[in-house]
Structure formats: C-alpha cells, structure tokens
Amino acid sequence: MKDFDLENRKLVIGGAAVVIVTLYIIRLFTLQLLSDDYRKSADSNAFLKKVEFPSRGVIRDRNGKLLVYNQPSYDIMVVMNETKGRLDTMDFCNTVGITKEYFIRRMSEIKDRGKNPGYSRFTQQLFLTQIDDKDFSVFQEKIFRFPGFYVQKRSIRQYQYPYAAHVLGDVAEVSPADIEEDDYYQPGDYIGKLGVERSYEKELRGEKGVQILLRDAHGRIQGKYQNGKFDHKPKAGRDLTLGIDINLQALGERMLEGKIGAIVALDPQTGQVLAMVSSPTYDPRNLEGRKRSKYHRVLSKNVWKPLLNRAIMGQYPPGSTFKTSQGLTFLSEGIVNSRTVYPCHHGFSYRGLHVGCHSHASPVAIIPAISTSCNSYFCWGLFQMMSNRKRYKNVQDAMNTWRDYMVSMGFGYKLGVDLPGEKRGLIPNAMYYDKAYKGSWNGLTVISISIGQGEVNLTPLQIANLGATIANRGYYYTPHVVKEVKGMPLDTAFTRRHYTRASRRSYDYIVAGMRSSVLGGTCKHLAGLSFPVCGKTGTAQNRGQDHSVFMGFAPMDNPKIAIAVYVENGGFGADFAVPIAGVLFEQYINGKLSPAREKEALSLQKRRIAYGSRNR
C-alpha cells in the first residue's frame, strides 16, 4: 500500500514539474519570438529612428502665381522611456513657454491609447507642435538638459493671398479616423482637411524618409547606423497648377462682399475652373499653423456658415436660367420648332392655373422667348410634352424622357468636380411624382419645373456647366480645379467629352436667344462690352426676396469663359447677377477693367443686402 502511495506521489510531482517547465518554455518562446516588447526595448537603447518629413507640394494658379507654399517649423518629440526621473519639469516648461498643468495633461494624453492608439514608450511621440524659430532656438540651446526630448523639423502651409479659401482648403493634424483609414499617418502628422489640400492629399504629401541613428549606453547619438545603409530620404510631394486665375478670383470675392451667394467661372474648352467664389468666405491665412483650431471653431459657429462652399454645396432653384435646358429639350424632341409660337397674356393660363409673366410682345417663338425670358412659352412647351400621347405612352414616359435630357446636361447627379463635398441637386422623375401625388398628376401639376422652380434644384457649379455646354453647342468636360499635377497625367475623367441628348441644331437657337437677350432683352446691360456675350437671367422665387441669377458665356463663337452668378435675395437677375458677370467677363477676356467698369465694380462691391439675423 505504501509503495503504491509513494508511486502516486512521484507521478504527481513529476507531472507538476513537467507542467511548470512547459509553461516556462512557452513563456520564453512568446517573449523571444512572438512578442516584440524586448526587441523594442533593445532597439530603443541602441537606435533612434528619426522620421524625416517630405516637403508638401506647392500650389500655383494658371498663370504661375504662387498660392500655397511651405515654411519651416519644428515639433518637440518625446520618448517616454527616457524621461523617467531625469527631467526638471519646471525648467522644461519655462523653456518652451507652457504651464506645468499643460505638461501633465499632455503627457497623460500621449499615454492614453484611446486617444493615441499608436503609443509606445520606446518610440518618439509628438509633445508640442509647430514651434517657431525663436522658441526653437531657445529650446535647442538647452535640449541637453531634457533627456527623452528631441526636435523634429517639419513645415507648415503658408497662403499667399486672402482668397480662394474654399478651393485651396487647409491642413491640420490627423484625426484617429484618418490614422485608421491610412497607415501612412501617425499621431501628430498633418493631412489636408478641405479643398484641393484634401482631394489631392496623396499627391501633395510626398513620402516620408527615415534616419536610423546609433546611440551609446547613455543615450548619446554616435552617428548613423552602418553609415546610413538603411536610411530612406523623404520624397517631396507633387506640385499642383490650378485652373484658377487668382486675379479673377479676387475680383469675384470683391463683388460678393456683403452678400450671400456664389460665382463659378469655367473654361468651356477644357472644363477648368477659372474662379470659384462662395460668400461669405474667410481668409485662408487665418488657418495657418497653431492658430488654426481656435479660428476654425469661430468659423464653424458662425450662423452665416462661411465654411460652406455654396458653389458646390448650395442647392438652389435655377430660375429662368433653366429655360435654356427646356428649350433644348422641346426642340430636340420635336415638341416645338423655330416657328412655334405660344401666347403670353401676362403669363400662362389654362384650366384655372395661372403662372405670371412680365409684359412683352405676344405670341412669341423660341428665340424671343429666351431673350425676354417668357414664362408662358416654356410652361406651354412642358404641358405639350407631358400631354403628347403620340410620342409618349403616358405622362410617366414623358417625364422620364424629360429627366433623361436633364441628366445628360449634368443635372441631378454630382458632376464629379475634384473638390470634397459636392452636392447633387434634384431633378425629379416619374416615380418621384407618383409617390408625391399617388399616381394622379399631369403636366399642369408639375408646370413650375419648366421655369426652374418647383422641385428642381441645381448647384451654381451645375448652372455654370450649363453655360459651358451651350457655349460648346452640346458637350462639356467634367469641371475640375486642378489643371496639372507635376509629373503625372491628368485623370482622364477630366479630359473626356460628355455629350448631351439635345441636338446640335437646337443649340444654335438657344445661343441666338441668349445673344438676343444681351442685345435687347433681360441681359442688355452687357451689350456695351467689346466682345459678343451670350447670357440668360434668372429670378428665382424664394420665401423672402427673390434670388438674382445669371448664366452666360463669351465670346459667342469662340467661347473662353462661362459664368454663373447666384446672389441670394438679390432680386431680379439684372439687379446684381448681370452687372457682376459683366465685370468678370471684361476682367478675364481683356485682362483688366476699363475705368468705367472699375467704377462699376467698386459700386457693386459697396452694395450690401440686408439679410437680418439667421436662426440656423
């Protein structure tokens, strides 16, 4: 019996010993082969991996004027494992100009893996960003007193002009979402937040470099590891050339001072954006460096929404500028021809429905209908199209055909401009009205869309693109801000023509109508320009004062610029939008303003619209 118990004890003790040894082996295997904690510790004692940041690509306008460039800046980095018990905190705080409370809070933030998921006590972490030259010099002289702290050279963006903030955008520190989305970034890195800085981030940012420095047992730098064999030099970002003409941009921003609205100017021959103005705006230089966060908060709380790029995000009724697209559709579908006339007795009247119109000759054909901006003509055209059972099997078929024409002209969907945040606007279809009216509707129900009201909404960019399409007599290029990325071909999305469904012949009539509008119609203010302009006004109805709208291009037969002007609550199209467009046309075509036009520009700049307070 005793021998049996002794044998059992031997087995238990032996088994326990085997288990313990096995656990030790597993732990050693984990530490040495699977875990990198000890490797990091050893590496951190021997090496210092110093990231070298590339120079961000500069940005110029179409004429080579420098818009955005870089200035040197310095960050203070910390390796937590090297600071323990060796730092005179008060001396450090006094040197870099911070409080002890800030120091404690910042060190705690760095260690918080929730806020800083890439944290390691063995690697450099960002402590303080964007130190100027003066503070850097003081810190550099005393850096030997602060073990664990290092200086890293960076650059910050500088904006040459107080213009084009919505186009250029800005640069700021990466968010946790940015880091999660792209492993190129580490906490403390910078990324484009808005405008082309955002949409061309990968081209502008370049590629980081790294230096591996060798340290002795006391942490002192001994030189490059293996003479720099494993170093990588940073690769500078690519420069951008924009289609923007900064002089035209500046003039546009002057014209919208004290007003809410947008201006978009395009080169019809390329689709390049010549100017993109959103008002109210802000000075991009106020978002440079360490002051960005404070100023950005002020802008974001402003009830007038200066951060909103109304040129691509504002969704407005296009008003009578939309009549050009209706004329193109009715002509191409055979609903009307050049000789078709409709009556206008101060508007469209049928079965008790009346849509008002101003006084002009009656009846009218397509060219004078565009010239005088006759509401009745286009209401009759849409009603005839929706009621035509020889061509369309039902009203739904007619409506979807109409919708297809609108979509082909660049409405109802994003155009694809190379800026973040573009909105699509709204072009209704048969399903939309079937749902709204439970299947019981007809041409009279939707008559207001024929004059750019009702459910139709476009962005100012889409209105300008309509002008470019008419200027080209039936096609457009996707509007784009960037003209050239250095060393790269332009995306083919911006070099491909998009043809509309409208016939080439129909465009000739619309161009004739827009030219007639300048010679003696609603755009006659532009008749005095030294080159032939084609234009169309719009007065978009609104809950308050109507919006003032213009769309046009110049010269008529060799178009170099298409413009859309949208002034919220500006009244008739001729009140604000037309004269503003005239100033911009002359500046771009002639390269300067005549004394008379400069005087008019100054007058427009001083004119303000009383908007009152906004509860938004």
Coordinates of N, CA and C in Angstrom, one line a residue, residues 40-50 76-89 92 103 107 110-111 119-125 139 143-151 213-222:
K40 N 11.9 45.8 -28.9 CA 11.7 47.2 -28.9 C 12.6 47.9 -27.9
S41 N 12.6 47.3 -26.7 CA 13.4 47.8 -25.6 C 14.9 47.8 -26.0
A42 N 15.4 46.7 -26.6 CA 16.8 46.6 -27.0 C 17.0 47.6 -28.1
D43 N 16.1 47.7 -29.1 CA 16.3 48.6 -30.2 C 16.3 50.0 -29.8
S44 N 15.4 50.3 -28.8 CA 15.3 51.7 -28.4 C 16.6 52.2 -27.7
N45 N 17.3 51.2 -27.0 CA 18.5 51.6 -26.4 C 19.6 51.8 -27.4
A46 N 19.6 51.1 -28.5 CA 20.7 51.1 -29.5 C 20.4 52.1 -30.6
F47 N 19.1 52.2 -31.0 CA 18.8 53.0 -32.2 C 17.8 54.1 -31.9
L48 N 17.9 55.2 -32.7 CA 16.9 56.2 -32.7 C 16.4 56.4 -34.1
K49 N 15.2 56.0 -34.4 CA 14.6 56.1 -35.7 C 14.0 57.5 -35.9
K50 N 14.6 58.3 -36.7 CA 14.2 59.7 -36.9 C 13.5 59.8 -38.2
I76 N 8.4 69.3 -31.0 CA 9.1 68.7 -29.9 C 8.5 67.3 -29.7
M77 N 9.4 66.3 -29.8 CA 9.1 64.9 -29.6 C 9.6 64.4 -28.3
V78 N 8.9 63.3 -27.8 CA 9.3 62.7 -26.5 C 9.3 61.2 -26.6
V79 N 10.4 60.6 -26.0 CA 10.4 59.1 -25.8 C 10.2 58.9 -24.3
M80 N 9.0 58.4 -24.0 CA 8.6 58.3 -22.6 C 9.6 57.5 -21.7
N81 N 10.2 56.4 -22.3 CA 11.0 55.5 -21.6 C 12.3 56.2 -21.1
E82 N 12.7 57.4 -21.7 CA 13.9 58.0 -21.4 C 13.8 59.2 -20.5
T83 N 12.5 59.5 -20.1 CA 12.3 60.7 -19.3 C 12.2 60.4 -17.8
K84 N 12.0 59.1 -17.4 CA 11.7 58.7 -16.1 C 12.7 59.2 -15.1
G85 N 12.3 60.1 -14.1 CA 13.1 60.5 -13.0 C 14.3 61.3 -13.4
R86 N 14.4 61.8 -14.6 CA 15.6 62.5 -15.1 C 15.3 63.9 -15.6
L87 N 14.0 64.4 -15.4 CA 13.6 65.6 -16.1 C 13.3 66.7 -15.0
D88 N 13.8 67.9 -15.2 CA 13.4 69.0 -14.4 C 12.2 69.7 -15.1
T89 N 11.1 69.3 -14.6 CA 9.8 69.7 -15.3 C 9.6 71.2 -15.4
F92 N 11.9 72.7 -18.0 CA 11.4 72.4 -19.3 C 10.2 73.3 -19.7
F103 N 1.7 70.5 -19.2 CA 2.7 69.5 -19.3 C 2.1 68.1 -18.8
M107 N 1.3 64.9 -21.3 CA 1.9 63.6 -21.1 C 0.9 62.5 -20.9
I110 N -0.7 61.6 -24.2 CA 0.2 60.8 -25.1 C 0.1 59.3 -24.7
K111 N 0.0 59.1 -23.4 CA -0.1 57.7 -22.9 C -1.5 57.0 -23.0
Y119 N 0.6 54.5 -29.5 CA 1.6 54.8 -28.4 C 2.5 53.6 -28.1
S120 N 3.8 54.0 -27.9 CA 4.8 53.1 -27.4 C 5.8 53.9 -26.6
R121 N 6.1 53.4 -25.4 CA 7.1 54.2 -24.6 C 8.5 54.2 -25.1
F122 N 8.7 53.4 -26.2 CA 10.1 53.3 -26.7 C 10.3 54.1 -28.0
T123 N 9.2 54.7 -28.5 CA 9.3 55.4 -29.8 C 8.9 56.9 -29.6
Q124 N 9.4 57.7 -30.5 CA 9.1 59.2 -30.4 C 7.6 59.4 -30.5
Q125 N 7.1 60.3 -29.6 CA 5.7 60.7 -29.6 C 5.7 62.2 -29.7
F139 N 15.1 76.5 -27.1 CA 15.0 75.1 -26.7 C 16.2 74.3 -27.1
I143 N 18.6 71.7 -24.9 CA 18.0 70.4 -25.1 C 18.8 69.3 -24.3
F144 N 20.1 69.5 -24.0 CA 20.8 68.5 -23.3 C 20.3 68.3 -21.9
R145 N 19.6 69.3 -21.4 CA 19.0 69.2 -20.0 C 17.8 68.4 -20.0
F146 N 17.2 68.1 -21.1 CA 15.9 67.4 -21.1 C 16.0 66.1 -21.8
P147 N 16.4 65.0 -21.1 CA 16.6 63.7 -21.7 C 15.2 63.2 -22.1
G148 N 15.2 62.6 -23.3 CA 14.0 62.0 -23.8 C 13.3 62.9 -24.8
F149 N 13.7 64.2 -24.8 CA 13.0 65.1 -25.7 C 13.9 65.4 -26.9
Y150 N 13.3 65.5 -28.1 CA 14.0 65.7 -29.3 C 13.3 66.8 -30.2
V151 N 14.0 67.3 -31.2 CA 13.4 68.2 -32.1 C 13.2 67.6 -33.5
L213 N 19.7 56.3 -36.3 CA 20.9 56.8 -35.6 C 21.3 55.8 -34.5
L214 N 22.6 55.7 -34.3 CA 23.1 54.7 -33.3 C 23.4 55.5 -32.0
R215 N 23.0 54.9 -30.8 CA 23.2 55.5 -29.5 C 24.1 54.7 -28.7
D216 N 24.8 55.3 -27.7 CA 25.6 54.6 -26.8 C 24.7 54.2 -25.5
A217 N 25.3 53.6 -24.5 CA 24.6 53.2 -23.3 C 24.0 54.3 -22.6
H218 N 24.5 55.6 -22.8 CA 24.0 56.7 -22.1 C 23.0 57.5 -23.0
G219 N 22.6 56.9 -24.1 CA 21.6 57.5 -25.0 C 22.2 58.6 -25.9
R220 N 23.5 58.8 -25.9 CA 24.1 59.8 -26.8 C 24.2 59.3 -28.2
I221 N 23.9 60.2 -29.1 CA 23.9 59.9 -30.6 C 25.4 59.7 -31.0
Q222 N 25.7 58.6 -31.6 CA 27.0 58.3 -32.0 C 27.2 58.4 -33.6

